[in-house]
CSV table of C-alpha atoms in Angstrom, one decimal:
chain,number,residue,atom,x,y,z
A,23,MET,CA,5.6,-24.8,-3.9
A,24,ARG,CA,7.9,-21.8,-4.9
A,25,LEU,CA,8.9,-24.5,-7.4
A,26,LEU,CA,5.7,-25.6,-8.6
A,27,LEU,CA,4.7,-21.7,-8.9
A,28,LYS,CA,8.0,-20.8,-10.8
A,29,LEU,CA,7.2,-23.9,-13.5
A,30,THR,CA,3.6,-22.5,-13.5
A,31,MET,CA,5.0,-19.1,-14.9
A,32,LEU,CA,7.3,-20.6,-17.0
A,33,LEU,CA,4.5,-22.8,-18.7
A,34,LEU,CA,2.6,-19.4,-18.8
A,35,VAL,CA,5.8,-17.7,-20.5
A,36,MET,CA,6.1,-20.5,-23.0
A,37,GLY,CA,2.5,-20.7,-24.1
A,38,SER,CA,1.8,-17.2,-24.3
A,39,CYS,CA,2.0,-17.0,-28.3
A,40,THR,CA,-0.8,-19.9,-28.5
A,41,MET,CA,-3.1,-18.0,-25.5
A,42,THR,CA,-5.9,-15.5,-26.4
A,43,GLY,CA,-3.8,-12.5,-24.9
A,44,SER,CA,-4.7,-13.0,-20.9
A,45,PHE,CA,-1.2,-12.7,-20.1
A,46,THR,CA,0.2,-10.2,-22.5
A,47,THR,CA,2.8,-7.7,-21.0
A,48,LEU,CA,1.9,-5.0,-18.7
A,49,SER,CA,2.7,-1.9,-20.6
A,50,ALA,CA,4.8,0.8,-18.8
A,51,ASP,CA,2.3,3.2,-20.0
A,52,LYS,CA,-0.3,1.4,-18.0
A,53,THR,CA,-0.3,3.0,-14.6
A,54,ASN,CA,-3.9,3.8,-13.2
A,55,ILE,CA,-5.6,0.9,-11.1
A,56,GLU,CA,-9.1,1.0,-11.9
A,57,ILE,CA,-11.0,-1.2,-9.4
A,58,LYS,CA,-14.8,0.1,-9.5
A,59,THR,CA,-16.5,-2.1,-6.8
A,60,LEU,CA,-15.6,-4.1,-3.9
A,61,ASP,CA,-15.9,-7.2,-5.8
A,62,ASP,CA,-13.5,-6.0,-7.9
A,63,LEU,CA,-11.2,-5.4,-5.1
A,64,TYR,CA,-11.6,-8.6,-3.5
A,65,GLN,CA,-10.5,-10.3,-6.9
A,66,PHE,CA,-7.6,-7.9,-7.6
A,67,LEU,CA,-6.5,-8.9,-4.0
A,68,THR,CA,-6.8,-12.3,-3.9
A,69,HIS,CA,-3.5,-14.5,-4.8
A,70,THR,CA,-3.0,-16.5,-7.5
A,71,ALA,CA,-0.1,-17.9,-9.3
A,72,ASP,CA,-0.6,-15.0,-12.2
A,73,ARG,CA,-0.9,-12.4,-9.8
A,74,VAL,CA,0.6,-9.3,-10.7
A,75,PRO,CA,3.0,-7.7,-8.0
A,76,LEU,CA,3.0,-4.4,-7.0
A,77,ILE,CA,4.9,-1.6,-5.0
A,78,SER,CA,3.6,0.3,-2.1
A,79,ALA,CA,4.9,3.8,-2.0
A,80,HIS,CA,5.9,4.2,1.9
A,81,ARG,CA,4.4,7.6,2.4
A,82,GLY,CA,3.3,8.0,-0.8
A,83,GLY,CA,6.9,8.2,-2.5
A,84,PRO,CA,8.7,11.2,-1.4
A,85,GLU,CA,11.9,12.7,-3.2
A,86,PRO,CA,13.9,16.2,-3.5
A,87,GLY,CA,11.1,18.4,-4.4
A,88,TYR,CA,8.2,16.4,-3.6
A,89,PRO,CA,7.3,15.5,0.2
A,90,GLU,CA,5.7,13.0,2.0
A,91,ASN,CA,1.8,12.4,2.4
A,92,ALA,CA,1.1,14.6,0.0
A,93,ILE,CA,-1.5,14.4,-3.1
A,94,GLU,CA,1.0,16.5,-5.6
A,95,THR,CA,3.6,13.4,-4.3
A,96,PHE,CA,0.9,10.6,-5.1
A,97,GLU,CA,0.6,11.9,-8.6
A,98,LYS,CA,4.1,12.0,-9.5
A,99,SER,CA,4.6,8.6,-8.4
A,100,ALA,CA,1.7,7.0,-9.8
A,101,LYS,CA,2.4,8.3,-13.1
A,102,ARG,CA,5.6,6.0,-13.3
A,103,GLN,CA,3.9,2.6,-12.4
A,104,PRO,CA,0.6,1.0,-11.0
A,105,LEU,CA,0.9,1.8,-7.3
A,106,ILE,CA,-0.7,1.0,-3.6
A,107,ILE,CA,0.1,4.2,-1.8
A,108,GLU,CA,0.8,4.0,1.7
A,109,CYS,CA,-0.4,7.1,3.9
A,110,ASP,CA,-0.7,8.4,7.3
A,111,ILE,CA,-3.6,9.4,8.8
A,112,ALA,CA,-3.9,12.2,11.8
A,113,LEU,CA,-6.9,14.3,13.4
A,114,THR,CA,-7.2,18.4,13.7
A,115,LYS,CA,-8.3,20.3,16.5
A,116,ASP,CA,-11.7,21.0,14.8
A,117,SER,CA,-11.6,16.7,13.7
A,118,VAL,CA,-10.5,17.3,10.3
A,119,LEU,CA,-8.5,14.0,8.9
A,120,VAL,CA,-5.3,15.0,7.5
A,121,LEU,CA,-2.4,13.2,6.1
A,122,MET,CA,0.7,13.7,8.2
A,123,HIS,CA,3.1,10.7,10.0
A,124,ASP,CA,4.2,12.3,12.9
A,125,ASP,CA,2.2,13.9,15.9
A,126,LYS,CA,4.2,17.1,15.7
A,127,LEU,CA,4.9,19.3,12.3
A,128,ASP,CA,8.2,20.4,12.7
A,129,ARG,CA,9.9,17.4,10.5
A,130,THR,CA,7.7,17.8,7.5
A,131,SER,CA,6.7,21.6,7.5
A,132,ASN,CA,7.6,25.1,8.5
A,133,GLY,CA,5.0,24.5,11.3
A,134,LYS,CA,5.3,24.1,15.4
A,135,GLY,CA,3.9,21.8,17.7
A,136,TYR,CA,1.3,19.0,17.7
A,137,VAL,CA,-1.1,18.5,14.9
A,138,LYS,CA,-4.1,18.4,17.1
A,139,ASP,CA,-3.6,21.5,18.4
A,140,TYR,CA,-4.4,23.3,15.1
A,141,THR,CA,-7.7,23.6,12.9
A,142,PHE,CA,-7.5,22.5,9.4
A,143,LYS,CA,-7.5,26.1,8.3
A,144,GLU,CA,-4.8,27.1,10.6
A,145,LEU,CA,-2.4,24.0,9.1
A,146,GLN,CA,-3.2,25.2,5.6
A,147,GLU,CA,-0.8,28.8,6.6
A,148,PHE,CA,2.0,26.0,6.7
A,149,ARG,CA,4.2,24.3,4.0
A,150,LEU,CA,5.2,20.8,3.3
A,151,LYS,CA,9.1,19.7,3.5
A,152,ASP,CA,10.4,17.7,0.9
A,153,THR,CA,13.2,14.9,1.8
A,154,ASP,CA,16.0,17.3,1.8
A,155,GLY,CA,14.2,19.3,4.5
A,156,GLU,CA,13.6,21.9,1.7
A,157,LEU,CA,10.1,23.8,1.9
A,158,THR,CA,7.8,23.2,-0.9
A,159,SER,CA,4.8,25.0,-2.2
A,160,TYR,CA,2.6,22.1,-1.3
A,161,ARG,CA,0.1,22.1,1.9
A,162,ILE,CA,-1.0,19.5,4.1
A,163,PRO,CA,-3.9,17.7,2.5
A,164,SER,CA,-7.0,16.5,4.1
A,165,LEU,CA,-7.9,12.6,3.7
A,166,GLU,CA,-11.2,13.7,2.0
A,167,LYS,CA,-8.9,15.3,-1.1
A,168,ALA,CA,-6.7,12.2,-1.0
A,169,LEU,CA,-9.6,9.9,-1.7
A,170,GLU,CA,-11.1,12.0,-3.7
A,171,TRP,CA,-8.1,12.0,-6.3
A,172,GLY,CA,-7.1,8.5,-5.6
A,173,ALA,CA,-10.5,7.3,-7.4
A,174,GLY,CA,-9.8,5.2,-10.6
A,175,LYS,CA,-5.7,5.6,-10.0
A,176,VAL,CA,-4.4,3.8,-6.8
A,177,ILE,CA,-5.3,1.8,-3.9
A,178,TYR,CA,-4.1,3.2,-0.6
A,179,THR,CA,-3.2,1.8,2.4
A,180,LEU,CA,-4.3,4.0,5.3
A,181,ASP,CA,-2.2,3.7,8.4
A,182,ILE,CA,-4.2,5.5,11.3
A,183,LYS,CA,-2.5,7.4,13.9
A,184,ARG,CA,-3.1,6.7,17.6
A,185,ASN,CA,-5.8,8.3,19.0
A,186,VAL,CA,-7.9,8.6,15.5
A,187,PRO,CA,-11.2,6.9,16.0
A,188,TYR,CA,-11.6,4.3,13.1
A,189,GLU,CA,-15.0,5.0,13.1
A,190,LEU,CA,-14.4,8.9,11.7
A,191,VAL,CA,-12.0,7.2,8.9
A,192,ILE,CA,-14.5,4.3,7.8
A,193,ASP,CA,-17.3,6.9,7.7
A,194,LEU,CA,-15.0,9.0,5.2
A,195,VAL,CA,-14.3,6.5,3.2
A,196,ARG,CA,-17.6,5.1,3.2
A,197,ARG,CA,-19.2,8.9,2.2
A,198,LYS,CA,-16.5,9.4,-0.4
A,199,LYS,CA,-17.1,5.8,-2.1
A,200,ALA,CA,-13.7,4.7,-1.7
A,201,ALA,CA,-14.1,1.4,0.1
A,202,PRO,CA,-13.1,-0.2,-3.6
A,203,TYR,CA,-9.6,1.2,-3.2
A,204,SER,CA,-9.1,1.4,0.4
A,205,ILE,CA,-7.2,-0.8,3.0
A,206,LEU,CA,-7.1,0.0,6.5
A,207,ILE,CA,-3.7,-0.9,8.6
A,208,THR,CA,-3.9,-3.0,11.5
A,209,TYR,CA,-1.4,-3.7,14.0
A,210,SER,CA,-2.7,-6.5,16.1
A,211,ALA,CA,-5.6,-9.0,16.1
A,212,THR,CA,-7.9,-7.0,18.6
A,213,GLN,CA,-7.7,-3.8,16.3
A,214,ALA,CA,-8.2,-6.2,12.8
A,215,ALA,CA,-11.0,-7.4,14.6
A,216,LYS,CA,-12.6,-4.3,15.7
A,217,VAL,CA,-12.1,-3.1,12.0
A,218,HIS,CA,-14.0,-5.7,10.4
A,219,LYS,CA,-16.6,-5.4,13.1
A,220,LEU,CA,-17.2,-1.5,12.4
A,221,ALA,CA,-17.0,-2.5,8.5
A,222,PRO,CA,-17.0,-6.1,7.6
A,223,GLU,CA,-16.6,-4.9,3.8
A,224,LEU,CA,-13.6,-3.2,3.8
A,225,MET,CA,-10.0,-4.8,3.4
A,226,ILE,CA,-7.3,-5.1,6.2
A,227,SER,CA,-3.7,-4.9,6.3
A,228,ALA,CA,-2.9,-7.0,9.5
A,229,SER,CA,0.7,-8.0,11.0
A,230,ILE,CA,1.0,-11.8,9.8
A,231,SER,CA,4.7,-13.2,10.2
A,232,LYS,CA,3.7,-16.6,11.0
A,233,PRO,CA,0.7,-19.3,10.7
A,234,GLU,CA,-0.7,-19.0,14.1
A,235,ASP,CA,-1.6,-15.3,13.6
A,236,LEU,CA,-3.7,-15.8,10.7
A,237,LEU,CA,-5.3,-18.1,12.9
A,238,ARG,CA,-5.7,-15.9,15.8
A,239,LEU,CA,-7.3,-13.6,13.3
A,240,ASN,CA,-9.7,-16.2,12.2
A,241,ASP,CA,-10.7,-16.9,15.7
A,242,TYR,CA,-11.5,-13.3,16.1
A,243,GLY,CA,-13.8,-13.4,13.3
A,244,VAL,CA,-11.8,-11.8,10.6
A,245,PRO,CA,-12.2,-13.9,7.3
A,246,ASP,CA,-9.1,-14.5,5.0
A,247,ASN,CA,-11.0,-12.9,2.2
A,248,ARG,CA,-10.6,-9.5,4.2
A,249,LEU,CA,-7.4,-9.5,4.8
A,250,VAL,CA,-3.8,-8.9,3.3
A,251,ALA,CA,-0.8,-9.9,5.3
A,252,PHE,CA,2.1,-7.5,6.3
A,253,VAL,CA,4.8,-10.3,7.1
A,254,GLY,CA,7.0,-7.9,8.6
A,255,THR,CA,10.1,-5.7,7.6
A,256,SER,CA,12.2,-9.0,6.7
A,257,GLU,CA,11.1,-11.7,4.1
A,258,ALA,CA,8.8,-14.3,5.7
A,259,GLN,CA,9.8,-17.9,5.8
A,260,PRO,CA,9.1,-19.7,2.7
A,261,GLU,CA,6.4,-22.2,4.6
A,262,THR,CA,4.6,-18.7,5.8
A,263,TYR,CA,4.2,-17.7,2.4
A,264,GLN,CA,2.9,-21.0,1.0
A,265,PHE,CA,0.3,-21.0,3.8
A,266,LEU,CA,-0.8,-17.7,3.3
A,267,HIS,CA,-0.8,-18.2,-0.6
A,268,GLU,CA,-3.0,-21.6,0.0
A,269,HIS,CA,-5.2,-18.9,1.9
A,270,GLY,CA,-5.3,-16.9,-0.9
A,271,ILE,CA,-3.9,-14.2,1.0
A,272,LEU,CA,-1.2,-11.7,-0.6
A,273,CYS,CA,2.0,-11.0,1.1
A,274,ILE,CA,3.4,-7.3,2.1
A,275,VAL,CA,7.3,-7.0,2.7
A,276,GLY,CA,8.2,-3.9,4.2
A,277,THR,CA,11.9,-3.1,2.6
A,278,MET,CA,11.7,0.7,4.2
A,279,GLY,CA,14.8,0.3,5.9
A,280,ASN,CA,17.1,-2.5,6.4
A,281,LEU,CA,16.1,-4.3,2.9
A,282,ASP,CA,16.0,-0.9,1.1
A,283,GLU,CA,19.4,-0.8,2.3
A,284,GLN,CA,20.8,-4.3,1.2
A,285,ALA,CA,19.3,-3.1,-2.4
A,286,LYS,CA,21.5,0.1,-2.2
A,287,ALA,CA,24.4,-2.1,-1.3
A,288,ARG,CA,23.8,-5.5,-3.1
A,289,GLY,CA,21.8,-4.2,-6.5
A,290,ASP,CA,18.3,-3.5,-7.2
A,291,ALA,CA,17.8,-7.1,-8.4
A,292,LEU,CA,16.9,-8.1,-4.8
A,293,TYR,CA,13.5,-6.6,-5.2
A,294,PHE,CA,13.0,-9.0,-8.1
A,295,ASP,CA,14.3,-11.9,-6.1
A,296,MET,CA,11.8,-11.2,-3.0
A,297,ILE,CA,9.0,-11.3,-5.2
A,298,ASP,CA,10.3,-14.5,-7.0
A,299,ARG,CA,10.6,-15.8,-3.3
A,300,GLY,CA,7.1,-15.3,-2.3
A,301,ALA,CA,6.4,-11.6,-1.8
A,302,ASP,CA,3.5,-10.1,-3.9
A,303,ILE,CA,3.6,-6.1,-2.5
A,304,LEU,CA,6.8,-4.4,-1.7
A,305,SER,CA,6.3,-1.3,0.6
A,306,THR,CA,9.6,0.6,-0.1
A,307,ASP,CA,11.1,4.1,0.4
A,308,ARG,CA,12.5,3.3,-2.9
A,309,PRO,CA,9.6,3.0,-5.3
A,310,VAL,CA,11.4,4.1,-8.4
A,311,GLU,CA,14.3,1.5,-8.4
A,312,ALA,CA,11.7,-1.2,-7.0
A,313,GLY,CA,9.3,-0.5,-9.4
A,314,ILE,CA,11.8,-1.2,-12.5
A,315,GLN,CA,12.6,-4.2,-11.0
A,316,LEU,CA,8.7,-5.2,-10.6
A,317,GLN,CA,8.1,-4.2,-14.1
A,318,LYS,CA,10.7,-6.7,-15.1
A,319,TYR,CA,9.3,-9.1,-13.2
A,320,ARG,CA,5.9,-8.7,-14.8
A,321,THR,CA,7.5,-8.3,-18.3
A,322,ASP,CA,9.3,-12.0,-17.9
A,323,TYR,CA,6.5,-13.7,-17.0
A,324,ARG,CA,4.1,-11.5,-19.2
A,325,LEU,CA,1.7,-10.8,-16.4
A,326,SER,CA,-1.2,-8.2,-16.4
A,327,SER,CA,-4.3,-7.2,-14.9
A,328,ASP,CA,-7.6,-6.0,-16.4
A,329,PHE,CA,-7.8,-3.3,-13.3
A,330,ILE,CA,-4.5,-2.1,-14.4
A,331,LYS,CA,-5.0,0.6,-17.3
């Protein structure tokens, strides 16, 4: 299957000079993902042989001077390349949805204690830390403001922390008309089924590392066309990629951690090779380095999308 796909890609490249331009190279200055309707999102997230591989910036792509889960960081990251942004959602004492990975404030800000013990207004007294632990001028953002910023720029994968009701997140996504650029992350078939029952129109990221996982999701009533597959923090088997692609499902590999470290040690071409072997989206702590390799992949295979502008 991978050989067939590579031959198809090569034929597209060889034939590009006589085609009408539908496979032109994605220019480096095209960084916005402009998706306006749910049908557009479904189309963009359906696997095809000419799909455009993308980076998912883990926690938004923090770096020196820019903290994780901050809108300012999202903006900097999204100016470099078309981007999926993975971010984390917590709940304040007064039921405001905010972006925060940890239960406690200590690691990522100059605050102390649990997020749930503060109102949103009280959280605004704290400043966020960057990747070096240095304080920045940036504050803890609400999910509402993040969704407002992201329209016409990025796709979000929303990682909903424990004890945060899915209903609150779904309601806000709907109210802000953010469904066309939002994917809800789930960690089990039962969670995915709950989200699908609550919001059958929304796309779901589900853990699928083998064909049986997809069949279980189907048994729970979650259809293929509402799924992207998180295959894990290591590459899937070729037959798993093939199976999921035959079902039109894109595959996310979490490179944060071990695979990012391998790329540092062995060379960033590892990211290119992972896409070539079947991954469609790389969720990484190294979005700049991985992004260079994916831009090379898109250029080499002359890939583009009407939704990237």
